[in-house]
N, CA, C and O atoms as a MOPAC input file, in Angstrom:
PM7 MOZYME 1SCF
protein

 N    190.12700 1   129.58500 1   302.41700 1
 C    189.26700 1   128.44400 1   301.32000 1
 C    188.85000 1   127.48000 1   301.84200 1
 O    189.88600 1   126.85900 1   302.08300 1
 N    187.89800 1   126.79100 1   302.26400 1
 C    187.52900 1   125.63000 1   302.58200 1
 C    187.10200 1   124.56200 1   301.74700 1
 O    187.14200 1   123.39800 1   302.14600 1
 N    186.55000 1   124.99000 1   300.20600 1
 C    186.47900 1   123.91500 1   299.23100 1
 C    186.19400 1   124.93300 1   297.97800 1
 O    185.78000 1   126.07200 1   298.19300 1
 N    186.39700 1   124.53800 1   296.90900 1
 C    186.08200 1   124.90700 1   295.74000 1
 C    185.49500 1   123.85700 1   294.62000 1
 O    185.79000 1   122.67800 1   294.81900 1
 N    184.77400 1   124.12600 1   293.57900 1
 C    183.92100 1   123.60300 1   292.77100 1
 C    183.20700 1   124.05100 1   291.88700 1
 O    182.54700 1   125.05500 1   292.15500 1
 N    183.10100 1   123.38100 1   290.39600 1
 C    182.42600 1   124.11800 1   289.71600 1
 C    180.52200 1   124.39200 1   290.30700 1
 O    179.79600 1   123.55500 1   290.84300 1
 N    180.16700 1   125.95100 1   289.91900 1
 C    179.13400 1   125.91800 1   290.85600 1
 C    177.85200 1   125.42000 1   290.25100 1
 O    177.45000 1   125.34700 1   289.08900 1
 N    177.36000 1   125.11100 1   291.38000 1
 C    176.03400 1   124.05200 1   291.66900 1
 C    175.41700 1   124.07500 1   292.77800 1
 O    175.84100 1   123.57700 1   293.82100 1
 N    174.04500 1   124.83500 1   292.59100 1
 C    173.39100 1   125.00200 1   294.10700 1
 C    173.67100 1   123.75400 1   295.06500 1
 O    174.17800 1   123.79500 1   296.18700 1
 N    173.25600 1   122.72000 1   294.41400 1
 C    173.47400 1   121.68700 1   295.49000 1
 C    174.40800 1   121.38500 1   296.07700 1
 O    174.24500 1   121.47900 1   297.29400 1
 N    175.58800 1   120.96900 1   295.69600 1
 C    176.61200 1   121.31900 1   296.25700 1
 C    177.16000 1   122.44900 1   297.43000 1
 O    177.68300 1   122.21800 1   298.52000 1
 N    176.83500 1   123.74600 1   296.78400 1
 C    176.82600 1   124.93700 1   297.54000 1
 C    175.89100 1   124.03000 1   299.50200 1
 O    176.30200 1   123.60100 1   300.58000 1
 N    174.74200 1   124.20600 1   298.88800 1
 C    173.60900 1   123.87700 1   300.34800 1
 C    174.06400 1   122.39600 1   300.52800 1
 O    172.97200 1   121.84700 1   300.66800 1
 N    174.71500 1   121.71400 1   300.58500 1
 C    175.69200 1   120.62700 1   301.14400 1
 C    176.87500 1   121.49500 1   301.84400 1
 O    176.82800 1   121.13200 1   303.02000 1
 N    177.71000 1   122.27200 1   301.74100 1
 C    178.82900 1   123.03200 1   302.45500 1
 C    177.79100 1   123.63800 1   303.44100 1
 O    178.07500 1   123.54400 1   304.63500 1
 N    176.49800 1   124.31500 1   303.06100 1
 C    176.18800 1   125.34900 1   304.21900 1
 C    175.59700 1   123.89700 1   305.35300 1
 O    175.75300 1   123.94600 1   306.57300 1
 N    174.98800 1   122.80200 1   304.69400 1
 C    174.55100 1   122.24500 1   305.96100 1
 C    175.81300 1   121.34700 1   306.50100 1
 O    175.62200 1   120.79600 1   307.58600 1
 N    176.89300 1   121.16800 1   305.96000 1
 C    178.07400 1   120.46100 1   306.71000 1
 C    178.82600 1   121.63900 1   307.90500 1
 O    179.46100 1   121.26000 1   308.88900 1
 N    178.62600 1   122.82900 1   307.61300 1
 C    179.63800 1   124.10900 1   308.44300 1
 C    178.23300 1   124.55200 1   309.33300 1
 O    178.52100 1   125.13700 1   310.37700 1
 N    176.55200 1   124.34300 1   309.05600 1
 C    176.21700 1   124.86000 1   309.86900 1
 C    175.67400 1   126.30500 1   309.93100 1
 O    174.97100 1   126.86600 1   310.77200 1
 N    176.48700 1   126.93300 1   308.21700 1
 C    175.90100 1   128.39700 1   308.23900 1
 C    174.57100 1   128.65200 1   308.23600 1
 O    173.57100 1   128.16300 1   307.71100 1
 N    174.97600 1   130.06300 1   309.37800 1
 C    173.39900 1   130.70500 1   308.97700 1
 C    173.03700 1   132.17300 1   308.66900 1
 O    171.98800 1   132.78800 1   308.85500 1
 N    174.36000 1   132.59500 1   308.07900 1
 C    174.44600 1   133.86500 1   307.51100 1
 C    175.10700 1   133.61700 1   306.45500 1
 O    176.16600 1   133.07800 1   306.77900 1
 N    174.99700 1   133.76500 1   305.12500 1
 C    175.42800 1   133.98400 1   303.68600 1
 C    175.52100 1   134.93200 1   302.94400 1
 O    174.59300 1   135.43300 1   302.30800 1
 N    177.21400 1   135.44500 1   302.95500 1
 C    177.64900 1   136.29800 1   301.85000 1
 C    177.63700 1   135.95900 1   300.28500 1
 O    177.85900 1   134.77100 1   300.05100 1
 N    177.53500 1   136.34400 1   299.76000 1
 C    177.56000 1   135.92400 1   298.23900 1
 C    178.05700 1   136.77800 1   297.20300 1
 O    177.30300 1   137.52800 1   296.58300 1
 N    179.47600 1   136.69500 1   296.95100 1
 C    180.32800 1   137.40700 1   296.03300 1
 C    180.50400 1   137.08700 1   294.48900 1
 O    181.39900 1   136.28500 1   294.22400 1
 N    179.90200 1   137.51300 1   293.62700 1
 C    180.49700 1   137.33100 1   292.31700 1
 C    181.41500 1   138.38400 1   291.46400 1
 O    181.65800 1   139.57900 1   291.63100 1
 N    181.90200 1   137.23700 1   290.28100 1
 C    182.93800 1   138.14100 1   289.65100 1
 C    183.11000 1   137.51200 1   288.24000 1
 O    183.80700 1   136.58200 1   287.83300 1
 N    182.41700 1   138.17000 1   287.76700 1
 C    182.24900 1   137.95600 1   286.06400 1
 C    181.86300 1   136.90100 1   285.58500 1
 O    182.33100 1   136.06700 1   284.81000 1
 N    180.72100 1   137.06300 1   286.27800 1
 C    179.53400 1   135.83800 1   285.94200 1
 C    178.60000 1   136.33400 1   286.03500 1
 O    178.48600 1   137.25200 1   286.84700 1
 N    177.34500 1   135.85600 1   285.08800 1
 C    175.81200 1   136.39400 1   285.33400 1
 C    174.95900 1   135.79400 1   286.61100 1
 O    173.72800 1   135.76700 1   286.60800 1
 N    175.62000 1   135.40500 1   287.50100 1
 C    175.13700 1   135.00200 1   289.00400 1
 C    174.39600 1   136.15700 1   289.30400 1
 O    175.10500 1   137.16300 1   289.27300 1
 N    172.72400 1   136.45700 1   289.70200 1
 C    172.50100 1   137.07300 1   290.94300 1
 C    172.38600 1   136.78700 1   292.32600 1
 O    171.62800 1   135.93200 1   292.78500 1
 N    173.16400 1   137.52900 1   293.00400 1
 C    173.22900 1   136.87300 1   294.57000 1
 C    171.77200 1   136.62200 1   295.28000 1
 O    171.23000 1   135.69400 1   295.88000 1
 N    171.50300 1   137.68200 1   294.96400 1
 C    169.74800 1   137.31000 1   295.66400 1
 C    169.14800 1   136.04300 1   295.05100 1
 O    168.87600 1   135.04200 1   295.71500 1
 N    168.99700 1   136.14400 1   293.96400 1
 C    168.59100 1   134.83200 1   293.27100 1
 C    168.83700 1   133.48800 1   293.54100 1
 O    168.00100 1   132.58500 1   293.57700 1
 N    170.59800 1   133.37900 1   293.81700 1
 C    171.45100 1   132.44700 1   294.65200 1
 C    170.88800 1   132.04600 1   295.65700 1
 O    170.69400 1   130.86300 1   295.93600 1
 N    170.52100 1   133.14500 1   296.39700 1
 C    170.32800 1   133.19700 1   298.25200 1
 C    169.23800 1   132.70000 1   298.59500 1
 O    169.14500 1   131.95400 1   299.57000 1
 N    168.10100 1   133.08300 1   297.74000 1
 C    166.53900 1   132.46200 1   298.01400 1
 C    166.76500 1   130.98500 1   297.72400 1
 O    166.11600 1   130.24800 1   298.46600 1
 N    167.78000 1   130.18000 1   296.52900 1
 C    167.52600 1   129.03200 1   296.23900 1
 C    168.12600 1   128.50300 1   297.78400 1
 O    167.45700 1   127.83200 1   298.56900 1
 N    168.88400 1   128.75200 1   297.91200 1
 C    170.14300 1   128.39400 1   298.94200 1
 C    169.46400 1   128.41900 1   300.45800 1
 O    169.81800 1   127.69700 1   301.39000 1
 N    168.58600 1   129.24500 1   300.48700 1
 C    167.72300 1   129.66400 1   301.74100 1
 C    167.57600 1   128.37000 1   302.65700 1
 O    167.84300 1   128.59700 1   303.83700 1
 N    167.20300 1   127.04000 1   302.35800 1
 C    166.12700 1   126.06700 1   302.86500 1
 C    167.24600 1   125.78800 1   303.74700 1
 O    166.91600 1   125.65100 1   304.92500 1
 N    168.86500 1   125.63200 1   303.40700 1
 C    169.77600 1   125.02800 1   303.92000 1
 C    170.23500 1   125.78900 1   304.84200 1
 O    171.28000 1   125.33600 1   305.31000 1
 N    169.79300 1   127.05500 1   305.44800 1
 C    171.00100 1   128.01900 1   305.91000 1
 C    170.09500 1   127.87000 1   307.43900 1
 O    168.89400 1   127.60300 1   307.39100 1
 N    170.65400 1   128.02900 1   308.48700 1
 C    170.33500 1   127.79900 1   309.62800 1
 C    169.78300 1   129.39700 1   310.28400 1
 O    170.49900 1   129.93300 1   311.13000 1
 N    168.75300 1   129.94700 1   309.92500 1
 C    168.33500 1   131.18900 1   310.38800 1
 C    168.78400 1   131.58300 1   311.88600 1
 O    169.39700 1   132.61100 1   312.17500 1
 N    168.29100 1   130.39300 1   312.95500 1
 C    168.44900 1   131.12200 1   313.78100 1
 C    170.07300 1   130.98700 1   314.68700 1
 O    170.42400 1   131.59500 1   315.69800 1
 N    170.67100 1   130.16900 1   314.03900 1
 C    172.02100 1   130.48200 1   314.54500 1
 C    173.24100 1   130.95600 1   313.46600 1
 O    174.06600 1   130.38100 1   312.75600 1
 N    172.81100 1   132.51200 1   313.80900 1
 C    173.92500 1   133.54700 1   313.03100 1
 C    175.16800 1   133.87200 1   313.43000 1
 O    175.81300 1   134.81500 1   312.97300 1
 N    175.65200 1   132.87000 1   314.55500 1
 C    177.08500 1   132.98800 1   314.82800 1
 C    178.36400 1   132.07200 1   313.70500 1
 O    179.59200 1   132.10200 1   313.62400 1
 N    177.50700 1   131.48700 1   313.14200 1
 C    178.37400 1   130.97200 1   311.89500 1
 C    177.92600 1   131.58400 1   310.59200 1
 O    176.84000 1   131.24100 1   310.12500 1
 N    178.86300 1   132.67400 1   309.82400 1
 C    178.89700 1   133.16300 1   308.49500 1
 C    179.86000 1   132.52200 1   307.68600 1
 O    180.89700 1   132.04400 1   308.14500 1
 N    179.61900 1   132.50600 1   306.78100 1
 C    180.15000 1   132.05700 1   305.43500 1
 C    179.80200 1   132.87900 1   303.61200 1
 O    178.85500 1   133.21400 1   302.90100 1
 N    181.42300 1   132.84900 1   303.61400 1
 C    181.08400 1   133.61800 1   302.09000 1
 C    181.21200 1   132.51300 1   301.31200 1
 O    182.00100 1   131.58500 1   301.49200 1
 N    180.03800 1   132.69600 1   300.03300 1
 C    180.42800 1   132.28700 1   298.80500 1
 C    180.90400 1   133.25800 1   297.61800 1
 O    180.19100 1   134.07500 1   297.03500 1
 N    182.28400 1   132.98800 1   297.38200 1
 C    182.50200 1   133.89500 1   296.07100 1
 C    181.96300 1   132.87100 1   294.77100 1
 O    182.05600 1   131.64400 1   294.79600 1
 N    181.51500 1   133.49100 1   293.90100 1
 C    181.43600 1   132.84700 1   292.26800 1
 C    182.05200 1   133.46700 1   291.55200 1
 O    181.69300 1   134.63100 1   291.37600 1
 N    183.07300 1   133.02700 1   290.93500 1
 C    183.81900 1   133.94200 1   289.38300 1
 C    183.88400 1   133.03200 1   288.66900 1
 O    183.91600 1   131.87400 1   289.08600 1
 N    183.91400 1   133.31300 1   287.58800 1
 C    184.32800 1   133.11700 1   286.60300 1
 C    186.08200 1   132.26400 1   286.24000 1
 O    187.06200 1   132.99800 1   286.12300 1
 N    186.18900 1   131.17400 1   286.14400 1
 C    187.58700 1   130.20400 1   285.88100 1
 C    187.41600 1   129.73100 1   284.76200 1
 O    186.74300 1   128.70900 1   284.63200 1
 N    187.92100 1   130.29400 1   283.81200 1
 C    187.80700 1   129.62100 1   282.08100 1
 C    186.51600 1   130.08100 1   281.33900 1
 O    186.50200 1   131.01700 1   280.53900 1
 N    185.79900 1   129.58300 1   281.56700 1
 C    184.36500 1   129.89400 1   280.83700 1
 C    182.87700 1   129.57100 1   281.51800 1
 O    181.72200 1   129.73500 1   281.12800 1
 N    183.57300 1   128.94800 1   282.92100 1
 C    182.47200 1   128.60900 1   283.73000 1
 C    182.53800 1   128.57400 1   284.91400 1
 O    183.51500 1   128.08700 1   285.48400 1
 N    181.20500 1   129.23700 1   285.74000 1
 C    181.43500 1   129.80300 1   286.88900 1
 C    181.79700 1   128.72700 1   287.87100 1
 O    181.24200 1   127.63000 1   287.80200 1
 N    182.97400 1   129.06800 1   289.05500 1
 C    183.32300 1   128.76100 1   290.29800 1
 C    182.91800 1   128.86100 1   291.47300 1
 O    182.63000 1   130.01100 1   291.80300 1
 N    182.77400 1   127.99700 1   292.31400 1
 C    182.13200 1   128.25500 1   293.47300 1
 C    183.27900 1   127.89900 1   294.62200 1
 O    183.73100 1   126.76100 1   294.75300 1
 N    183.71300 1   129.10900 1   295.49200 1
 C    184.70500 1   128.98900 1   296.50100 1
 C    184.19800 1   129.59000 1   298.00600 1
 O    183.81500 1   130.68500 1   298.41900 1
 N    184.34400 1   128.68900 1   298.39300 1
 C    183.59900 1   128.36700 1   300.04700 1
 C    184.78700 1   128.75900 1   300.97600 1
 O    185.91100 1   128.29400 1   301.16700 1
 N    183.94900 1   129.99100 1   301.56200 1
 C    185.26400 1   130.44800 1   302.57700 1
 C    184.34600 1   130.91300 1   303.82800 1
 O    183.15000 1   131.19900 1   303.88700 1
 N    185.33400 1   130.88000 1   304.77200 1
 C    185.10100 1   131.57600 1   306.44700 1
 C    186.29100 1   132.32100 1   306.77100 1
 O    187.44600 1   131.89900 1   306.70700 1
 N    185.94600 1   133.35200 1   307.08900 1
 C    186.84100 1   134.28100 1   307.97600 1
 C    187.68400 1   133.53800 1   309.43700 1
 O    186.66900 1   132.90300 1   309.72400 1
 N    188.07200 1   133.37500 1   309.87000 1
 C    189.14300 1   133.38900 1   310.49600 1
 C    189.28600 1   134.30000 1   311.56000 1
 O    189.44400 1   135.44800 1   311.14400 1
 N    189.28600 1   134.18900 1   312.84100 1
 C    189.67400 1   135.47700 1   313.63900 1
 C    190.36500 1   134.61100 1   314.31400 1
 O    190.14700 1   133.43400 1   314.60300 1
 N    191.68700 1   135.70200 1   314.65400 1
 C    193.20700 1   135.42400 1   315.23100 1
 C    192.97000 1   135.78700 1   316.50100 1
 O    193.87300 1   135.73800 1   317.33600 1

């Protein structure tokens, strides 16, 4: 996990730009977030021609609010 914060698309878009992500997987657990709708909102921040950097956004309910967890798989 690289970062976490309450779910706000502007914060997630900043993570995408900071890390240069071109591919984004969105997982959600226990929230009403629709991954395809969130991906459409975040698409302008993605680098579509650079798919070498992939990231995963996990959206989960913690308490009564959705939280965003920014993750990336590490290759060993």
